[in-house]
Coordinates of N, CA and C in Angstrom, one line a residue:
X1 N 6.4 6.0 26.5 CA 5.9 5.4 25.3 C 6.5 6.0 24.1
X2 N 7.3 5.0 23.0 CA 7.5 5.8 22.1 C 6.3 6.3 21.0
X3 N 7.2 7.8 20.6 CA 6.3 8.2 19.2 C 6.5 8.1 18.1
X4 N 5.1 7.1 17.9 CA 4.8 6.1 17.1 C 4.9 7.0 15.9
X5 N 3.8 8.1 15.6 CA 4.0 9.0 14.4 C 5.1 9.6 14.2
X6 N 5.9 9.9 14.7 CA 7.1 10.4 14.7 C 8.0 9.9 14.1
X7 N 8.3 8.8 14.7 CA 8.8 7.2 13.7 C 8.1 7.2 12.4
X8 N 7.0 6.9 11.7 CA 6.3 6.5 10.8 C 6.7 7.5 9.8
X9 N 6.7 9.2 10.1 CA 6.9 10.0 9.5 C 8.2 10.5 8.9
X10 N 9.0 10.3 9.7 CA 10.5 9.8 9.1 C 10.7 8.6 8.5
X11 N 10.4 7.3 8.4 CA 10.3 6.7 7.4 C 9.5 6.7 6.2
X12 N 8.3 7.4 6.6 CA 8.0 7.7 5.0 C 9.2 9.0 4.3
X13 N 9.3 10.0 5.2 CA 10.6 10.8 4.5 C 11.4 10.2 3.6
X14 N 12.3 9.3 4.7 CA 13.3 8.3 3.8 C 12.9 7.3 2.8
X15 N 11.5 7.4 2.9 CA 11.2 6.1 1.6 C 10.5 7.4 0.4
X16 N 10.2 8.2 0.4 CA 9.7 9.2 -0.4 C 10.1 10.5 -0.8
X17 N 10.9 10.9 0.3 CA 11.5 12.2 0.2 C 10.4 13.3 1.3
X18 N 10.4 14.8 1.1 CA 9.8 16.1 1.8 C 8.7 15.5 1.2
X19 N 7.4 16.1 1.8 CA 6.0 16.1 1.6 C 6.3 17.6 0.9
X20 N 5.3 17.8 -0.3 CA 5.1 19.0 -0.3 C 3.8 20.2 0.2
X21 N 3.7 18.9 1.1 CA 1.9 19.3 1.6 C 1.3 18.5 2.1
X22 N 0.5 18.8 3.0 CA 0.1 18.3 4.2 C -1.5 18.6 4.7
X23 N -2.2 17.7 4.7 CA -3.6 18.3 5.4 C -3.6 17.2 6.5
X24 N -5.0 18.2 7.2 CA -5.2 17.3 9.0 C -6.9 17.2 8.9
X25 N -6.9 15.6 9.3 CA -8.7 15.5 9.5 C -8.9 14.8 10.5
X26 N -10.2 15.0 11.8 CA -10.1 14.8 12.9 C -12.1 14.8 12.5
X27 N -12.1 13.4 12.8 CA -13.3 13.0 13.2 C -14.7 13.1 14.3
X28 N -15.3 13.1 15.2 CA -15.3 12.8 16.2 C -15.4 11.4 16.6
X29 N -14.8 11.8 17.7 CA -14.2 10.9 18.6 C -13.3 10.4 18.2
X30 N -12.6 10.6 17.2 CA -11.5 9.6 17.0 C -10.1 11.0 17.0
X31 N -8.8 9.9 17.0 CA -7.5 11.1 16.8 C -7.5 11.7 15.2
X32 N -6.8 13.2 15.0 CA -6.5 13.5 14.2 C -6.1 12.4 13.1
X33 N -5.8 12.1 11.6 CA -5.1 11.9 10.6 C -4.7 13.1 9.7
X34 N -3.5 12.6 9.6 CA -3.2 13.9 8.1 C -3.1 12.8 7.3
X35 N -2.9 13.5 6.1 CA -2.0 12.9 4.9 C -1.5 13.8 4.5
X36 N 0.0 13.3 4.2 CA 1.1 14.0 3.6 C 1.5 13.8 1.8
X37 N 1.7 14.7 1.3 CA 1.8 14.6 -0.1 C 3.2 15.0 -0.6
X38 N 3.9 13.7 -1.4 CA 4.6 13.5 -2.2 C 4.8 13.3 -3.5
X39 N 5.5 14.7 -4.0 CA 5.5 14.1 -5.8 C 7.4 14.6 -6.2
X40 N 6.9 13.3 -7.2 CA 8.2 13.4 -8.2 C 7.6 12.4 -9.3
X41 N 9.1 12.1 -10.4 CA 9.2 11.4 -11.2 C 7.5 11.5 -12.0
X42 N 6.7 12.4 -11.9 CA 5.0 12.1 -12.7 C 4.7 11.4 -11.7
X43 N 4.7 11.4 -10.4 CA 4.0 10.3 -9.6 C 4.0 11.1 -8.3
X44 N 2.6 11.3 -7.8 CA 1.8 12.0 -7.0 C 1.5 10.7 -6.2
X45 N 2.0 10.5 -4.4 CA 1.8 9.9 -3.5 C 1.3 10.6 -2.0
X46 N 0.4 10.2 -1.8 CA -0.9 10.3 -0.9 C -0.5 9.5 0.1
X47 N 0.2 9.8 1.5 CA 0.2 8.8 2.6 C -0.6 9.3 3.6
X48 N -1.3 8.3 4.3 CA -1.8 8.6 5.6 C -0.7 8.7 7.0
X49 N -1.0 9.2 8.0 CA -0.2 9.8 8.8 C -1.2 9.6 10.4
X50 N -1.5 9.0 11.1 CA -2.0 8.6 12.2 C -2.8 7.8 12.5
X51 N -3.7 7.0 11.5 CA -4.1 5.7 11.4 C -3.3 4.8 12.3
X52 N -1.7 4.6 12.5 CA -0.7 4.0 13.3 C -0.5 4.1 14.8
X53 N -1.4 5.4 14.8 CA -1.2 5.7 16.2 C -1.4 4.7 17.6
X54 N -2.5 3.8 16.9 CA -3.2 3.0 18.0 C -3.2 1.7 17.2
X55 N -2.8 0.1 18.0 CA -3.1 -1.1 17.2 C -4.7 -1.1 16.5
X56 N -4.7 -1.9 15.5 CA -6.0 -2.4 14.8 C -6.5 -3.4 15.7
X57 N -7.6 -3.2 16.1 CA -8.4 -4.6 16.9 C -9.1 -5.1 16.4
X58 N -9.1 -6.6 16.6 CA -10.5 -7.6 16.3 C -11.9 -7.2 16.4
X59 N -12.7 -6.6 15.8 CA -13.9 -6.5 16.1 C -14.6 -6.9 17.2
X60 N -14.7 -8.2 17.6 CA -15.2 -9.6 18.1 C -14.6 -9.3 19.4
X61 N -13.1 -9.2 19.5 CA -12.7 -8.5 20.9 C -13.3 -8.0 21.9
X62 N -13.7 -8.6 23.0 CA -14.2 -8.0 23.7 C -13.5 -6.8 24.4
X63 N -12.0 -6.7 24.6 CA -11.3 -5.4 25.2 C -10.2 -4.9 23.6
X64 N -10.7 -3.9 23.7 CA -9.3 -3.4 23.1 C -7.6 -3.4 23.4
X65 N -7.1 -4.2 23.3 CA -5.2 -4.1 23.6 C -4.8 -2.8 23.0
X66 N -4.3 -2.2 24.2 CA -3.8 -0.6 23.8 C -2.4 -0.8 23.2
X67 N -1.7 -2.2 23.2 CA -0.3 -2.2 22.9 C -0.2 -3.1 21.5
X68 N -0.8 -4.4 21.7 CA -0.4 -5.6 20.3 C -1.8 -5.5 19.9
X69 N -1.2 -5.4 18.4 CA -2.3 -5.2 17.1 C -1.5 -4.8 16.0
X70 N -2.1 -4.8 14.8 CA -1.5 -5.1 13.9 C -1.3 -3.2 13.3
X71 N -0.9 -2.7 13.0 CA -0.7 -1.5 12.7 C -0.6 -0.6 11.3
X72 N -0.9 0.3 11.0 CA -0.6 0.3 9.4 C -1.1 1.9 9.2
X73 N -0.1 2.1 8.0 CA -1.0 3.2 7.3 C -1.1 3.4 5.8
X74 N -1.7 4.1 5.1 CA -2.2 4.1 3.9 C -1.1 4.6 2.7
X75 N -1.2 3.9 1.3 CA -0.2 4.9 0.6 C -0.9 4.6 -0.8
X76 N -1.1 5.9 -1.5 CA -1.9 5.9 -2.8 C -0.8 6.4 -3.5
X77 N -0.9 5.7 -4.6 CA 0.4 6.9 -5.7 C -0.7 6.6 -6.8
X78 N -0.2 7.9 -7.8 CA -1.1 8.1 -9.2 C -0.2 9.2 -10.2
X79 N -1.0 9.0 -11.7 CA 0.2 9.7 -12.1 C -0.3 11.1 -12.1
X80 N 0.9 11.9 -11.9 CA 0.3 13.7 -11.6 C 0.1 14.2 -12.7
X81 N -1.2 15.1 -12.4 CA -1.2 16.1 -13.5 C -2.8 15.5 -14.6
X82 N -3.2 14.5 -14.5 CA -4.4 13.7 -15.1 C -5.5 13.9 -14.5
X83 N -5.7 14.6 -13.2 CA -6.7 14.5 -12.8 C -6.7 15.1 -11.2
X84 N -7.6 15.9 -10.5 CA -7.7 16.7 -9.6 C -7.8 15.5 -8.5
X85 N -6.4 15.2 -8.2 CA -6.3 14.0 -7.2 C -6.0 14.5 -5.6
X86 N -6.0 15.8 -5.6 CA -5.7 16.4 -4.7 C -6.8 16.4 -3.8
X87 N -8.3 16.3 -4.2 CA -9.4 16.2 -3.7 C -9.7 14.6 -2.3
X88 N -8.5 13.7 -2.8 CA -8.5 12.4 -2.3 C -8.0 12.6 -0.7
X89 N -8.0 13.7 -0.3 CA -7.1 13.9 1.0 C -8.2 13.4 2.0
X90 N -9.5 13.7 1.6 CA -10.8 13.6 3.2 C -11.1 12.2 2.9
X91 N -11.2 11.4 1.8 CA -11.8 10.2 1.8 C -10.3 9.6 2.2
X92 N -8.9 9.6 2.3 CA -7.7 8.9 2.3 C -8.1 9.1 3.7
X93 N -8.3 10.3 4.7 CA -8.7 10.5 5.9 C -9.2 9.2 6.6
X94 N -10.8 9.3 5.5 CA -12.0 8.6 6.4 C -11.4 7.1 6.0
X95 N -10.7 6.3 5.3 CA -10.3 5.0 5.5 C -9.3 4.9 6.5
X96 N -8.0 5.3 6.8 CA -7.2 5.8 7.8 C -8.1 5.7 9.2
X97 N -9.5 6.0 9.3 CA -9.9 6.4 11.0 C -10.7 5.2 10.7
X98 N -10.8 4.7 9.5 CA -12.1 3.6 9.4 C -11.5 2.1 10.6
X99 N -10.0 1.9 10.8 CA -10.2 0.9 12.2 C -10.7 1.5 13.6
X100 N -10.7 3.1 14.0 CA -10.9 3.4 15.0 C -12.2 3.4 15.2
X101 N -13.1 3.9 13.9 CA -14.4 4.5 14.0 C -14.9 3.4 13.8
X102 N -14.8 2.0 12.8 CA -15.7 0.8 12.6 C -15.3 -0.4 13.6
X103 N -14.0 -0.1 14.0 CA -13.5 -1.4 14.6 C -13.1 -2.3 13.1
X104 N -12.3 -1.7 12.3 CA -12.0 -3.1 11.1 C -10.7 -3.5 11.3
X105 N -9.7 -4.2 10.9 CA -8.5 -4.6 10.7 C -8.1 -4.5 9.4
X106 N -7.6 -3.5 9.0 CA -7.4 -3.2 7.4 C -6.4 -4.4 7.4
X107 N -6.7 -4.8 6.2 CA -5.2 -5.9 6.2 C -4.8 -6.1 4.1
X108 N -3.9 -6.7 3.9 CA -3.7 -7.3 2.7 C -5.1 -7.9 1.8
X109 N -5.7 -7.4 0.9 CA -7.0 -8.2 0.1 C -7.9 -7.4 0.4
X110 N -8.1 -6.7 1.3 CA -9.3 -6.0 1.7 C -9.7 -5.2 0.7
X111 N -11.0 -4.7 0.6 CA -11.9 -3.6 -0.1 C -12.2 -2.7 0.9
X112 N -11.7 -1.3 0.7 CA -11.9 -0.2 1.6 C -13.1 0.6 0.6
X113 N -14.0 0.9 1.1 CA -15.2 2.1 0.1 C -15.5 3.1 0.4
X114 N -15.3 4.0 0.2 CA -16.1 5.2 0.6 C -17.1 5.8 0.4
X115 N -18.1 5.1 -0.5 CA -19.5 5.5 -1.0 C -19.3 6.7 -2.1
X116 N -17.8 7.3 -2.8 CA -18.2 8.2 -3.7 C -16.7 8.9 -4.3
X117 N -16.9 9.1 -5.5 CA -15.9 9.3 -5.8 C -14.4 9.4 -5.0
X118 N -13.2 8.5 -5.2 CA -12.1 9.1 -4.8 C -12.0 11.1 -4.6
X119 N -12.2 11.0 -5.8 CA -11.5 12.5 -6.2 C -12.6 12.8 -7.3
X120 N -12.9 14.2 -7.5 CA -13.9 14.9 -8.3 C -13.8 13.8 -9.9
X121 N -14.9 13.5 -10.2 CA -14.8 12.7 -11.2 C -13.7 11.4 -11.5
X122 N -13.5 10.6 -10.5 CA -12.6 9.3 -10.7 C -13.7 8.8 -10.7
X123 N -13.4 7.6 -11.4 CA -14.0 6.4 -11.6 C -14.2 5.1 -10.7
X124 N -13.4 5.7 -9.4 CA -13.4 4.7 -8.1 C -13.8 5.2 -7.1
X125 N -14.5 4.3 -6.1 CA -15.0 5.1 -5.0 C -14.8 4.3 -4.0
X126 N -14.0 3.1 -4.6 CA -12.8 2.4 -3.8 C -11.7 1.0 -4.1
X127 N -10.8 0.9 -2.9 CA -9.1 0.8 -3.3 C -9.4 -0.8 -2.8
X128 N -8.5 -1.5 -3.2 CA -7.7 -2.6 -2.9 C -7.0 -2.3 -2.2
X129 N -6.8 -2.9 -1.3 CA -5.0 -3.2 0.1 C -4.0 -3.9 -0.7
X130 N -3.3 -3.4 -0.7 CA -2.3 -4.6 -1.7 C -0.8 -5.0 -0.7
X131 N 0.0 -5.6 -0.9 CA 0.4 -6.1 -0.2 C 1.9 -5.2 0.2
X132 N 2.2 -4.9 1.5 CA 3.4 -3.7 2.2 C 4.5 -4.3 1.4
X133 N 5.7 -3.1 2.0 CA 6.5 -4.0 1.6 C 7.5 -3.7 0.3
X134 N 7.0 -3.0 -0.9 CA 7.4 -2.5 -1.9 C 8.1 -0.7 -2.0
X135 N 7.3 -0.5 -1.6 CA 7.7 0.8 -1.7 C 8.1 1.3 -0.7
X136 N 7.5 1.4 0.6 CA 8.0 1.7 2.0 C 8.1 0.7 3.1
X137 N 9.1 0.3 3.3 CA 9.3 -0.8 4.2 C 8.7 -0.6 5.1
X138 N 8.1 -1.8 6.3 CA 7.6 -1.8 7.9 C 8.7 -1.4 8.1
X139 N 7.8 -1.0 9.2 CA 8.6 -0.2 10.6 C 8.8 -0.8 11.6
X140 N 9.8 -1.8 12.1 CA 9.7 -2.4 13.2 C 9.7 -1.5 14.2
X141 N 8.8 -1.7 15.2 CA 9.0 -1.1 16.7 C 9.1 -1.9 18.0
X142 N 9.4 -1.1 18.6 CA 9.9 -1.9 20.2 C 9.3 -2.9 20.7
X143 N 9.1 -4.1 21.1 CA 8.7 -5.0 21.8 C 8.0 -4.7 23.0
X144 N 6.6 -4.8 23.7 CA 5.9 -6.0 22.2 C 5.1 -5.0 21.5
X145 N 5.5 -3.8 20.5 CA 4.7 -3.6 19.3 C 5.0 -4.2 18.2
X146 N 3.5 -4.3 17.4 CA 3.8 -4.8 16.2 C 4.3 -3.7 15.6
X147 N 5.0 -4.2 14.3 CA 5.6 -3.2 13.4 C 4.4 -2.5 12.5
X148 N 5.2 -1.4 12.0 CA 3.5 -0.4 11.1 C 3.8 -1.0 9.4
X149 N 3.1 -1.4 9.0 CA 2.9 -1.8 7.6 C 2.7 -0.9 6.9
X150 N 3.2 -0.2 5.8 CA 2.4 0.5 4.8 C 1.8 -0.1 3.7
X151 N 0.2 0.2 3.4 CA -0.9 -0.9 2.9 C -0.3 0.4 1.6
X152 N -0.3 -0.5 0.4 CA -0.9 0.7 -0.7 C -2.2 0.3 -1.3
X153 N -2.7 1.0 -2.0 CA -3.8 1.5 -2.2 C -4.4 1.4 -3.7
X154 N -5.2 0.5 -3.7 CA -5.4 0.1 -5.4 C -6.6 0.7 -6.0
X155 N -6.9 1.9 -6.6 CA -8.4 1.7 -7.0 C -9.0 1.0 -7.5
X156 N -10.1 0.7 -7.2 CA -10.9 -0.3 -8.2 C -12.3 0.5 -8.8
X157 N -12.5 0.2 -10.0 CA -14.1 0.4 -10.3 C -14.9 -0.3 -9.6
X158 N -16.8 0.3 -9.7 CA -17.3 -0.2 -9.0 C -17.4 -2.1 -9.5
X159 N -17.3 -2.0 -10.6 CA -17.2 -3.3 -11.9 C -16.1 -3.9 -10.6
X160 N -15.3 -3.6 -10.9 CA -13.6 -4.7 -10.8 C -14.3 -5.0 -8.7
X161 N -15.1 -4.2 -8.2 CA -15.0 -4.2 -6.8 C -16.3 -5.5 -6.6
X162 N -17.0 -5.7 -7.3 CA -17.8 -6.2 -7.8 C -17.4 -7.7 -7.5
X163 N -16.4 -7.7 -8.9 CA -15.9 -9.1 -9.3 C -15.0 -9.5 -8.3
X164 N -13.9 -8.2 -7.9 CA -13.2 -9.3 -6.9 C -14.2 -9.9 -5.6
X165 N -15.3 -9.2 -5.0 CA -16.2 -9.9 -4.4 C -16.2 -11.0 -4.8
X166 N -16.4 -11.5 -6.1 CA -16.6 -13.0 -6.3 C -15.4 -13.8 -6.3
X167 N -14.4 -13.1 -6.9 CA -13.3 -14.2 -7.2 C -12.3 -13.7 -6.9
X168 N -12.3 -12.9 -5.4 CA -10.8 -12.5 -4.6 C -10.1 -11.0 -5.7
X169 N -8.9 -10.7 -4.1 CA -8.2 -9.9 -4.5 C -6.8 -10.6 -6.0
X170 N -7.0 -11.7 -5.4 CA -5.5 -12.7 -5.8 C -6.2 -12.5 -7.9
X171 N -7.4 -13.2 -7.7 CA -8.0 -12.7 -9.4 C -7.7 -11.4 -10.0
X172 N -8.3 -10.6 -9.0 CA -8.2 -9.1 -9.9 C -6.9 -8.9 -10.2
X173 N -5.8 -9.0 -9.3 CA -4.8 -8.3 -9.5 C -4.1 -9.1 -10.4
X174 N -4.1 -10.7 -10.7 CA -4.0 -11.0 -11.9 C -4.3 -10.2 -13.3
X175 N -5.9 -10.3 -13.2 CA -6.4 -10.0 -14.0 C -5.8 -8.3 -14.6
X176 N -5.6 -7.6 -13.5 CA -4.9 -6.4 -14.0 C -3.7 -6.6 -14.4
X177 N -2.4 -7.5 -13.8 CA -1.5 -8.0 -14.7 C -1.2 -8.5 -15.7
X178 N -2.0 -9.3 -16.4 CA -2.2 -9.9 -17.8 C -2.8 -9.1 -18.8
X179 N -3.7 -7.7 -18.2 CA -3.8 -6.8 -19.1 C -2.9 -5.7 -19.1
X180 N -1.9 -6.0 -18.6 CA -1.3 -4.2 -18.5 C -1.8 -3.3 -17.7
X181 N -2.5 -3.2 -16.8 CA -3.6 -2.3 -16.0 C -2.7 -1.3 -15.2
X182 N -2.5 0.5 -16.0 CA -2.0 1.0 -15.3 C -2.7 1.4 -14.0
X183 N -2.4 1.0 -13.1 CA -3.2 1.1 -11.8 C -2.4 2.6 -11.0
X184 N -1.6 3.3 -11.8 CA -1.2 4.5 -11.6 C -2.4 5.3 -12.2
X185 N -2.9 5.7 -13.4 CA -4.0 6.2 -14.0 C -4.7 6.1 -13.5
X186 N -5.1 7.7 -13.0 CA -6.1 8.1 -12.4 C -7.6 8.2 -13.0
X187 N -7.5 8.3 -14.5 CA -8.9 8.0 -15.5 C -8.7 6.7 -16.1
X188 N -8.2 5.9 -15.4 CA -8.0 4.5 -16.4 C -9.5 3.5 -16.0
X189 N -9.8 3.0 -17.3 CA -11.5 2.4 -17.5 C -10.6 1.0 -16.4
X190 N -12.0 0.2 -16.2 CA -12.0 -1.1 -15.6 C -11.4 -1.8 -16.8
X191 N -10.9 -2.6 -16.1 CA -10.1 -4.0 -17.1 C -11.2 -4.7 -17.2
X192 N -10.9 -5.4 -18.8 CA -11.7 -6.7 -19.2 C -12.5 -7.6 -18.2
X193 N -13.6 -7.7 -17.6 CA -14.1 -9.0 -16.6 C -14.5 -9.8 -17.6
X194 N -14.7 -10.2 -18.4 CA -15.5 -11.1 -19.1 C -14.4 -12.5 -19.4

């Protein structure tokens, strides 16, 4: 069987560069995750690292498929230096084990929560999925796996998590583009809902 992390981790390399740091969080019952940490350019990025290990399954599924499912792992960037973001490593964790441990299918649009602050005093206590693809390409793998997607990671206020409840991911992220919404800023207020 190949390894899956081992792959994932060399491509984040090549899409990011050396980690300069690295933590490991292991649930029970579920496998380890790390997240590995990348900075340059003012821009501090947060990946998850074994979330991939195993396909995402259907809830509803009555068996789990150990091989086809949809795959992925996490990627936060913010700007460095604004704010003690370093603290984001155990909640980046617990969304990362959140298909193993809830049965979800993280996918594109989703609202992931964590009930509490990202990081010591952020203003979010959870992200938007936004769409792979930009920053670190999939990973095709061997047949028949699916390839690993990297989801990035949007904070939202509890406001903006709120509204896109009502009117989609496709709204908000509008709505943050027609305002300028640095969605890098780690103390940046909610955008205009009104």
């Amino acid at each position: 069987m190949v390894d899956v992390l081992a792959l994932v981790e060399a491509r984040l390399r090549t899409a990011l560069g050396e980690p300069d740091a690295r933590a490991a969080v292991t649930f029970l019952g579920t496998d380890r995750v790390e997240v590995l940490r990348f900075q340059g350019d003012g821009i501090v990025r947060y990946a998850t690292l074994g979330m991939s290990a195993h396909p995402m399954t259907d809830p509803t599924a009555m068996v789990a498929d150990p091989v086809k499912g949809p795959r992925a792992e996490l990627v936060l960037s913010v700007r460095a230096g604004l704010a003690d973001t370093d603290k984001v490593l155990r909640p980046l964790a617990v969304l990362a084990a959140s298909p193993q441990v809830e049965g979800v299918v993280v996918a594109p649009g989703a609202s992931l929560d964590v009930g509490e602050p990202l990081w010591p005093g952020a203003p979010f206590s959870s992200a938007l999925v936004a769409e792979p693809g930009g920053l670190v390409e999939d990973l095709e793998l061997d047949e028949p796996l699916d390839p690993v997607r990297f989801l990035p990671l949007l904070p939202m206020t509890p406001n903006e998590a709120a509204w896109k409840r009502v009117h989609g991911a496709q709204a908000l992220q509008e709505r943050w583009l027609n305002h300028g919404t640095d969605l890098r800023d780690p103390a940046r207020a909610s955008v205009p809902l009104a």
